[in-house]
């Protein structure tokens, strides 16, 4: 079956760094996405990894290891507005390139 | 702003009723995917439409149906509403290409009483 795991909730301090992990077991891997979702709003695209390694985009970076079925999202210089849920999603070739989603990690930023 | 719009933003229905939700895709995008997101959960894939044809379906019963129009806008129809259908319904548009990212509309929040 297809499965994606993320921690349910994490807490971090403003100005600090936090790493949100995602592990997956899927067939026909075709890329991994990270989305940010504020409460009551739609997910917004953050990053995309299809090859192993680190992708950096400003304060956010995402890492992928396909052999380990593992990704993380790294958020630096945390701001209060970063309080949101972070969703990991895997695109699966065998299912017509559909996205399989994790349940999301709720990130709480404290002053 | 992704350029993807949905209507209505909120909707209240009673059990057994039918509902139609609408989505306009981002300019140039020919693929629309629909998701159901319950509170505290990740989105669950309902189905995808590409060039007016259903192009994949998740684990949802036949009372969930859809359409895509020549301008690539789309509708999600749900018949015989159940209490558990209460959720945020999201549509996402993209190009039908393996490397293309999906961009989400603001969602329709449906409450079934």
PDB file of C-alpha atoms in Angstrom:
ATOM      1  CA  UNK A   1       0.000   0.000   0.000  1.00  0.00           C
ATOM      2  CA  UNK A   2       0.917   3.659  -0.127  1.00  0.00           C
ATOM      3  CA  UNK A   3       1.887   5.322   3.132  1.00  0.00           C
ATOM      4  CA  UNK A   4       3.329   8.677   4.168  1.00  0.00           C
ATOM      5  CA  UNK A   5       4.290   9.507   7.741  1.00  0.00           C
ATOM      6  CA  UNK A   6       4.972  12.880   9.323  1.00  0.00           C
ATOM      7  CA  UNK A   7       4.999  14.019  12.952  1.00  0.00           C
ATOM      8  CA  UNK A   8       1.634  15.360  14.010  1.00  0.00           C
ATOM      9  CA  UNK A   9       2.864  18.503  15.721  1.00  0.00           C
ATOM     10  CA  UNK A  10       6.117  20.363  16.380  1.00  0.00           C
ATOM     11  CA  UNK A  11       6.958  23.475  18.379  1.00  0.00           C
ATOM     12  CA  UNK A  12       9.835  25.866  17.703  1.00  0.00           C
ATOM     13  CA  UNK A  13      10.997  29.320  18.736  1.00  0.00           C
ATOM     14  CA  UNK A  14      10.962  32.445  16.607  1.00  0.00           C
ATOM     15  CA  UNK A  15      14.348  32.936  14.921  1.00  0.00           C
ATOM     16  CA  UNK A  16      15.347  29.293  15.312  1.00  0.00           C
ATOM     17  CA  UNK A  17      15.633  26.427  12.806  1.00  0.00           C
ATOM     18  CA  UNK A  18      13.254  23.472  12.550  1.00  0.00           C
ATOM     19  CA  UNK A  19      13.378  20.270  10.518  1.00  0.00           C
ATOM     20  CA  UNK A  20      10.144  18.469   9.590  1.00  0.00           C
ATOM     21  CA  UNK A  21      10.631  14.868   8.514  1.00  0.00           C
ATOM     22  CA  UNK A  22       8.592  12.784   6.101  1.00  0.00           C
ATOM     23  CA  UNK A  23       8.972   9.083   5.378  1.00  0.00           C
ATOM     24  CA  UNK A  24       7.132   7.310   2.602  1.00  0.00           C
ATOM     25  CA  UNK A  25       6.455   3.834   1.263  1.00  0.00           C
ATOM     26  CA  UNK A  26       4.994   4.097  -2.220  1.00  0.00           C
ATOM     27  CA  UNK A  27       5.301   2.380  -5.549  1.00  0.00           C
ATOM     28  CA  UNK A  28       6.367   4.234  -8.676  1.00  0.00           C
ATOM     29  CA  UNK A  29       7.888   7.292  -6.981  1.00  0.00           C
ATOM     30  CA  UNK A  30       7.846  10.320  -9.265  1.00  0.00           C
ATOM     31  CA  UNK A  31       8.646  13.248  -7.014  1.00  0.00           C
ATOM     32  CA  UNK A  32       7.979  14.651  -3.557  1.00  0.00           C
ATOM     33  CA  UNK A  33       6.283  17.949  -2.767  1.00  0.00           C
ATOM     34  CA  UNK A  34       6.052  20.099   0.319  1.00  0.00           C
ATOM     35  CA  UNK A  35       3.088  22.402   0.788  1.00  0.00           C
ATOM     36  CA  UNK A  36       2.291  24.925   3.505  1.00  0.00           C
ATOM     37  CA  UNK A  37      -1.284  25.259   4.712  1.00  0.00           C
ATOM     38  CA  UNK A  38      -2.528  27.926   7.096  1.00  0.00           C
ATOM     39  CA  UNK A  39      -5.666  27.073   9.041  1.00  0.00           C
ATOM     40  CA  UNK A  40      -8.774  27.273   6.881  1.00  0.00           C
ATOM     41  CA  UNK A  41      -6.805  28.022   3.724  1.00  0.00           C
ATOM     42  CA  UNK A  42      -5.649  26.047   0.682  1.00  0.00           C
ATOM     43  CA  UNK A  43      -2.205  24.445   0.507  1.00  0.00           C
ATOM     44  CA  UNK A  44       0.474  26.568  -1.148  1.00  0.00           C
ATOM     45  CA  UNK A  45       3.433  25.034  -2.972  1.00  0.00           C
ATOM     46  CA  UNK A  46       6.815  25.251  -1.225  1.00  0.00           C
ATOM     47  CA  UNK A  47       9.201  22.817  -2.897  1.00  0.00           C
ATOM     48  CA  UNK A  48       9.649  19.846  -5.200  1.00  0.00           C
ATOM     49  CA  UNK A  49      12.325  17.134  -5.132  1.00  0.00           C
ATOM     50  CA  UNK A  50      12.677  14.332  -7.650  1.00  0.00           C
ATOM     51  CA  UNK A  51      16.437  13.639  -7.378  1.00  0.00           C
ATOM     52  CA  UNK A  52      18.418  12.963  -4.215  1.00  0.00           C
ATOM     53  CA  UNK A  53      19.850  15.958  -2.492  1.00  0.00           C
ATOM     54  CA  UNK A  54      19.039  19.367  -1.133  1.00  0.00           C
ATOM     55  CA  UNK A  55      16.930  22.034  -2.827  1.00  0.00           C
ATOM     56  CA  UNK A  56      17.270  25.491  -1.291  1.00  0.00           C
ATOM     57  CA  UNK A  57      14.774  28.296  -1.709  1.00  0.00           C
ATOM     58  CA  UNK A  58      15.334  31.249   0.579  1.00  0.00           C
ATOM     59  CA  UNK A  59      14.623  30.354   4.208  1.00  0.00           C
ATOM     60  CA  UNK A  60      13.213  26.962   3.172  1.00  0.00           C
ATOM     61  CA  UNK A  61      15.185  23.914   2.028  1.00  0.00           C
ATOM     62  CA  UNK A  62      14.002  20.410   1.194  1.00  0.00           C
ATOM     63  CA  UNK A  63      16.031  17.216   1.119  1.00  0.00           C
ATOM     64  CA  UNK A  64      15.287  13.870  -0.502  1.00  0.00           C
ATOM     65  CA  UNK A  65      16.791  10.386  -0.183  1.00  0.00           C
ATOM     66  CA  UNK A  66      14.950   8.011  -2.503  1.00  0.00           C
ATOM     67  CA  UNK A  67      16.804   4.931  -1.273  1.00  0.00           C
ATOM     68  CA  UNK A  68      15.654   5.639   2.285  1.00  0.00           C
ATOM     69  CA  UNK A  69      12.161   6.853   1.373  1.00  0.00           C
ATOM     70  CA  UNK A  70      12.884   9.982   3.369  1.00  0.00           C
ATOM     71  CA  UNK A  71      12.565  13.720   2.992  1.00  0.00           C
ATOM     72  CA  UNK A  72      12.794  16.703   5.272  1.00  0.00           C
ATOM     73  CA  UNK A  73      11.785  20.334   5.105  1.00  0.00           C
ATOM     74  CA  UNK A  74      14.157  22.742   6.839  1.00  0.00           C
ATOM     75  CA  UNK A  75      12.882  26.141   7.890  1.00  0.00           C
ATOM     76  CA  UNK A  76      15.447  28.737   9.002  1.00  0.00           C
ATOM     77  CA  UNK A  77      15.054  32.078  10.807  1.00  0.00           C
ATOM     78  CA  UNK A  78      11.564  31.131  11.874  1.00  0.00           C
ATOM     79  CA  UNK A  79       8.913  33.824  11.855  1.00  0.00           C
ATOM     80  CA  UNK A  80       5.540  33.839  13.584  1.00  0.00           C
ATOM     81  CA  UNK A  81       3.839  33.667  10.171  1.00  0.00           C
ATOM     82  CA  UNK A  82       5.466  30.251   9.635  1.00  0.00           C
ATOM     83  CA  UNK A  83       2.959  28.793  12.086  1.00  0.00           C
ATOM     84  CA  UNK A  84       0.998  26.472   9.794  1.00  0.00           C
ATOM     85  CA  UNK A  85       0.624  22.859   8.781  1.00  0.00           C
ATOM     86  CA  UNK A  86       3.270  21.438   6.455  1.00  0.00           C
ATOM     87  CA  UNK A  87       2.123  18.702   4.118  1.00  0.00           C
ATOM     88  CA  UNK A  88       4.351  16.159   2.430  1.00  0.00           C
ATOM     89  CA  UNK A  89       2.972  14.635  -0.792  1.00  0.00           C
ATOM     90  CA  UNK A  90       4.405  11.983  -3.103  1.00  0.00           C
ATOM     91  CA  UNK A  91       3.540  11.748  -6.787  1.00  0.00           C
ATOM     92  CA  UNK A  92       3.038   8.136  -7.797  1.00  0.00           C
ATOM     93  CA  UNK A  93       3.612   7.123 -11.405  1.00  0.00           C
ATOM     94  CA  UNK A  94       1.711   3.853 -11.083  1.00  0.00           C
ATOM     95  CA  UNK A  95      -1.460   5.739 -10.139  1.00  0.00           C
ATOM     96  CA  UNK A  96      -1.531   8.091 -13.082  1.00  0.00           C
ATOM     97  CA  UNK A  97       0.829  10.534 -11.362  1.00  0.00           C
ATOM     98  CA  UNK A  98      -1.585  11.209  -8.498  1.00  0.00           C
ATOM     99  CA  UNK A  99      -0.450  12.817  -5.260  1.00  0.00           C
ATOM    100  CA  UNK A 100      -0.528  10.757  -2.072  1.00  0.00           C
ATOM    101  CA  UNK A 101      -0.593  13.063   0.959  1.00  0.00           C
ATOM    102  CA  UNK A 102       0.603  12.831   4.501  1.00  0.00           C
ATOM    103  CA  UNK A 103      -1.664  14.094   7.278  1.00  0.00           C
ATOM    104  CA  UNK A 104       0.505  17.162   7.780  1.00  0.00           C
ATOM    105  CA  UNK A 105       2.700  18.479  10.584  1.00  0.00           C
ATOM    106  CA  UNK A 106       1.289  21.358  12.596  1.00  0.00           C
ATOM    107  CA  UNK A 107       4.142  23.743  13.376  1.00  0.00           C
ATOM    108  CA  UNK A 108       3.676  26.095  16.319  1.00  0.00           C
ATOM    109  CA  UNK A 109       6.082  29.028  16.590  1.00  0.00           C
ATOM    110  CA  UNK A 110       6.556  30.608  20.006  1.00  0.00           C
ATOM    111  CA  UNK A 111       8.048  34.047  20.664  1.00  0.00           C
TER     112      UNK A 111
ATOM    113  CA  UNK B   1      -2.734  33.977  -5.563  1.00  0.00           C
ATOM    114  CA  UNK B   2      -2.592  30.906  -7.786  1.00  0.00           C
ATOM    115  CA  UNK B   3      -5.204  31.970 -10.329  1.00  0.00           C
ATOM    116  CA  UNK B   4      -7.383  29.006  -9.365  1.00  0.00           C
ATOM    117  CA  UNK B   5     -10.846  30.013  -8.184  1.00  0.00           C
ATOM    118  CA  UNK B   6     -13.598  28.015  -6.491  1.00  0.00           C
ATOM    119  CA  UNK B   7     -17.211  28.693  -5.685  1.00  0.00           C
ATOM    120  CA  UNK B   8     -18.955  28.861  -3.369  1.00  0.00           C
ATOM    121  CA  UNK B   9     -16.553  29.500  -0.480  1.00  0.00           C
ATOM    122  CA  UNK B  10     -18.905  28.047   2.103  1.00  0.00           C
ATOM    123  CA  UNK B  11     -21.999  25.887   1.874  1.00  0.00           C
ATOM    124  CA  UNK B  12     -24.429  24.301   4.318  1.00  0.00           C
ATOM    125  CA  UNK B  13     -26.561  21.358   3.214  1.00  0.00           C
ATOM    126  CA  UNK B  14     -28.665  18.718   4.901  1.00  0.00           C
ATOM    127  CA  UNK B  15     -28.218  14.973   4.724  1.00  0.00           C
ATOM    128  CA  UNK B  16     -29.593  13.470   1.487  1.00  0.00           C
ATOM    129  CA  UNK B  17     -29.274  16.657  -0.543  1.00  0.00           C
ATOM    130  CA  UNK B  18     -27.099  17.130  -3.606  1.00  0.00           C
ATOM    131  CA  UNK B  19     -24.323  19.716  -4.087  1.00  0.00           C
ATOM    132  CA  UNK B  20     -22.315  21.102  -7.005  1.00  0.00           C
ATOM    133  CA  UNK B  21     -18.951  22.757  -6.448  1.00  0.00           C
ATOM    134  CA  UNK B  22     -17.138  24.702  -9.155  1.00  0.00           C
ATOM    135  CA  UNK B  23     -13.518  25.333 -10.041  1.00  0.00           C
ATOM    136  CA  UNK B  24     -11.813  27.509 -12.640  1.00  0.00           C
ATOM    137  CA  UNK B  25      -8.271  26.445 -13.409  1.00  0.00           C
ATOM    138  CA  UNK B  26      -5.225  28.629 -13.815  1.00  0.00           C
ATOM    139  CA  UNK B  27      -4.815  30.026 -17.318  1.00  0.00           C
ATOM    140  CA  UNK B  28      -3.098  27.481 -19.561  1.00  0.00           C
ATOM    141  CA  UNK B  29      -3.709  24.519 -17.254  1.00  0.00           C
ATOM    142  CA  UNK B  30      -5.639  21.610 -18.773  1.00  0.00           C
ATOM    143  CA  UNK B  31      -5.859  19.294 -15.768  1.00  0.00           C
ATOM    144  CA  UNK B  32      -7.997  19.639 -12.649  1.00  0.00           C
ATOM    145  CA  UNK B  33      -7.770  17.427  -9.575  1.00  0.00           C
ATOM    146  CA  UNK B  34     -10.313  17.396  -6.745  1.00  0.00           C
ATOM    147  CA  UNK B  35      -9.500  16.614  -3.128  1.00  0.00           C
ATOM    148  CA  UNK B  36     -11.464  16.214   0.089  1.00  0.00           C
ATOM    149  CA  UNK B  37      -9.753  17.380   3.254  1.00  0.00           C
ATOM    150  CA  UNK B  38     -11.252  16.580   6.622  1.00  0.00           C
ATOM    151  CA  UNK B  39     -10.205  18.632   9.634  1.00  0.00           C
ATOM    152  CA  UNK B  40      -6.690  17.759  10.774  1.00  0.00           C
ATOM    153  CA  UNK B  41      -6.065  15.438   7.836  1.00  0.00           C
ATOM    154  CA  UNK B  42      -4.186  15.649   4.569  1.00  0.00           C
ATOM    155  CA  UNK B  43      -6.119  15.987   1.307  1.00  0.00           C
ATOM    156  CA  UNK B  44      -7.652  12.789  -0.088  1.00  0.00           C
ATOM    157  CA  UNK B  45      -7.668  12.445  -3.861  1.00  0.00           C
ATOM    158  CA  UNK B  46     -11.186  12.199  -5.333  1.00  0.00           C
ATOM    159  CA  UNK B  47     -10.525  12.289  -9.077  1.00  0.00           C
ATOM    160  CA  UNK B  48      -8.722  14.111 -11.841  1.00  0.00           C
ATOM    161  CA  UNK B  49      -9.965  15.453 -15.174  1.00  0.00           C
ATOM    162  CA  UNK B  50      -7.832  15.983 -18.257  1.00  0.00           C
ATOM    163  CA  UNK B  51      -9.303  17.346 -21.487  1.00  0.00           C
ATOM    164  CA  UNK B  52     -12.853  16.645 -20.296  1.00  0.00           C
ATOM    165  CA  UNK B  53     -12.187  12.986 -19.429  1.00  0.00           C
ATOM    166  CA  UNK B  54     -11.778  11.420 -15.994  1.00  0.00           C
ATOM    167  CA  UNK B  55      -8.097  10.539 -15.670  1.00  0.00           C
ATOM    168  CA  UNK B  56      -7.879   8.690 -12.404  1.00  0.00           C
ATOM    169  CA  UNK B  57     -10.070   8.215  -9.349  1.00  0.00           C
ATOM    170  CA  UNK B  58      -9.452   7.734  -5.663  1.00  0.00           C
ATOM    171  CA  UNK B  59     -11.380   5.609  -3.203  1.00  0.00           C
ATOM    172  CA  UNK B  60     -14.663   7.533  -3.331  1.00  0.00           C
ATOM    173  CA  UNK B  61     -18.145   6.114  -4.087  1.00  0.00           C
ATOM    174  CA  UNK B  62     -19.973   6.783  -7.374  1.00  0.00           C
ATOM    175  CA  UNK B  63     -22.131   9.466  -5.749  1.00  0.00           C
ATOM    176  CA  UNK B  64     -19.047  11.657  -6.170  1.00  0.00           C
ATOM    177  CA  UNK B  65     -18.961  12.626  -9.836  1.00  0.00           C
ATOM    178  CA  UNK B  66     -17.441  15.348 -11.924  1.00  0.00           C
ATOM    179  CA  UNK B  67     -17.238  17.189 -15.194  1.00  0.00           C
ATOM    180  CA  UNK B  68     -14.651  19.197 -17.038  1.00  0.00           C
ATOM    181  CA  UNK B  69     -15.660  21.751 -19.657  1.00  0.00           C
ATOM    182  CA  UNK B  70     -13.886  22.798 -22.884  1.00  0.00           C
ATOM    183  CA  UNK B  71     -12.421  25.827 -21.093  1.00  0.00           C
ATOM    184  CA  UNK B  72     -10.950  23.367 -18.515  1.00  0.00           C
ATOM    185  CA  UNK B  73     -13.132  24.571 -15.661  1.00  0.00           C
ATOM    186  CA  UNK B  74     -14.616  21.756 -13.624  1.00  0.00           C
ATOM    187  CA  UNK B  75     -17.480  20.723 -11.356  1.00  0.00           C
ATOM    188  CA  UNK B  76     -17.657  18.280  -8.485  1.00  0.00           C
ATOM    189  CA  UNK B  77     -21.107  16.840  -7.781  1.00  0.00           C
ATOM    190  CA  UNK B  78     -21.988  14.932  -4.657  1.00  0.00           C
ATOM    191  CA  UNK B  79     -25.348  13.166  -4.394  1.00  0.00           C
ATOM    192  CA  UNK B  80     -27.118  11.840  -1.316  1.00  0.00           C
ATOM    193  CA  UNK B  81     -24.965  13.854   1.072  1.00  0.00           C
ATOM    194  CA  UNK B  82     -23.843  12.203   4.298  1.00  0.00           C
ATOM    195  CA  UNK B  83     -22.656  13.831   7.509  1.00  0.00           C
ATOM    196  CA  UNK B  84     -19.121  12.556   6.856  1.00  0.00           C
ATOM    197  CA  UNK B  85     -19.014  14.547   3.610  1.00  0.00           C
ATOM    198  CA  UNK B  86     -18.468  17.670   5.710  1.00  0.00           C
ATOM    199  CA  UNK B  87     -14.981  18.814   4.729  1.00  0.00           C
ATOM    200  CA  UNK B  88     -12.915  21.329   2.781  1.00  0.00           C
ATOM    201  CA  UNK B  89     -13.079  20.523  -0.938  1.00  0.00           C
ATOM    202  CA  UNK B  90     -10.039  21.616  -2.861  1.00  0.00           C
ATOM    203  CA  UNK B  91      -9.404  21.750  -6.548  1.00  0.00           C
ATOM    204  CA  UNK B  92      -5.929  21.980  -8.016  1.00  0.00           C
ATOM    205  CA  UNK B  93      -4.953  22.761 -11.579  1.00  0.00           C
ATOM    206  CA  UNK B  94      -1.858  21.742 -13.472  1.00  0.00           C
ATOM    207  CA  UNK B  95      -0.550  20.798 -16.864  1.00  0.00           C
ATOM    208  CA  UNK B  96      -0.744  17.073 -17.557  1.00  0.00           C
ATOM    209  CA  UNK B  97       2.971  16.539 -17.366  1.00  0.00           C
ATOM    210  CA  UNK B  98       4.887  14.435 -14.912  1.00  0.00           C
ATOM    211  CA  UNK B  99       6.960  17.387 -13.739  1.00  0.00           C
ATOM    212  CA  UNK B 100       4.167  19.859 -13.263  1.00  0.00           C
ATOM    213  CA  UNK B 101       3.190  21.178  -9.844  1.00  0.00           C
ATOM    214  CA  UNK B 102      -0.447  21.385  -8.780  1.00  0.00           C
ATOM    215  CA  UNK B 103      -1.755  24.795  -7.691  1.00  0.00           C
ATOM    216  CA  UNK B 104      -4.716  24.937  -5.361  1.00  0.00           C
ATOM    217  CA  UNK B 105      -7.789  27.102  -5.229  1.00  0.00           C
ATOM    218  CA  UNK B 106      -9.035  28.528  -1.908  1.00  0.00           C
ATOM    219  CA  UNK B 107     -11.431  25.635  -1.355  1.00  0.00           C
ATOM    220  CA  UNK B 108     -15.115  25.220  -0.582  1.00  0.00           C
ATOM    221  CA  UNK B 109     -16.011  24.411   2.993  1.00  0.00           C
ATOM    222  CA  UNK B 110     -19.072  22.129   3.032  1.00  0.00           C
ATOM    223  CA  UNK B 111     -21.059  21.441   6.170  1.00  0.00           C
ATOM    224  CA  UNK B 112     -23.667  18.694   6.075  1.00  0.00           C
ATOM    225  CA  UNK B 113     -26.224  18.788   8.881  1.00  0.00           C
TER     226      UNK B 113
END
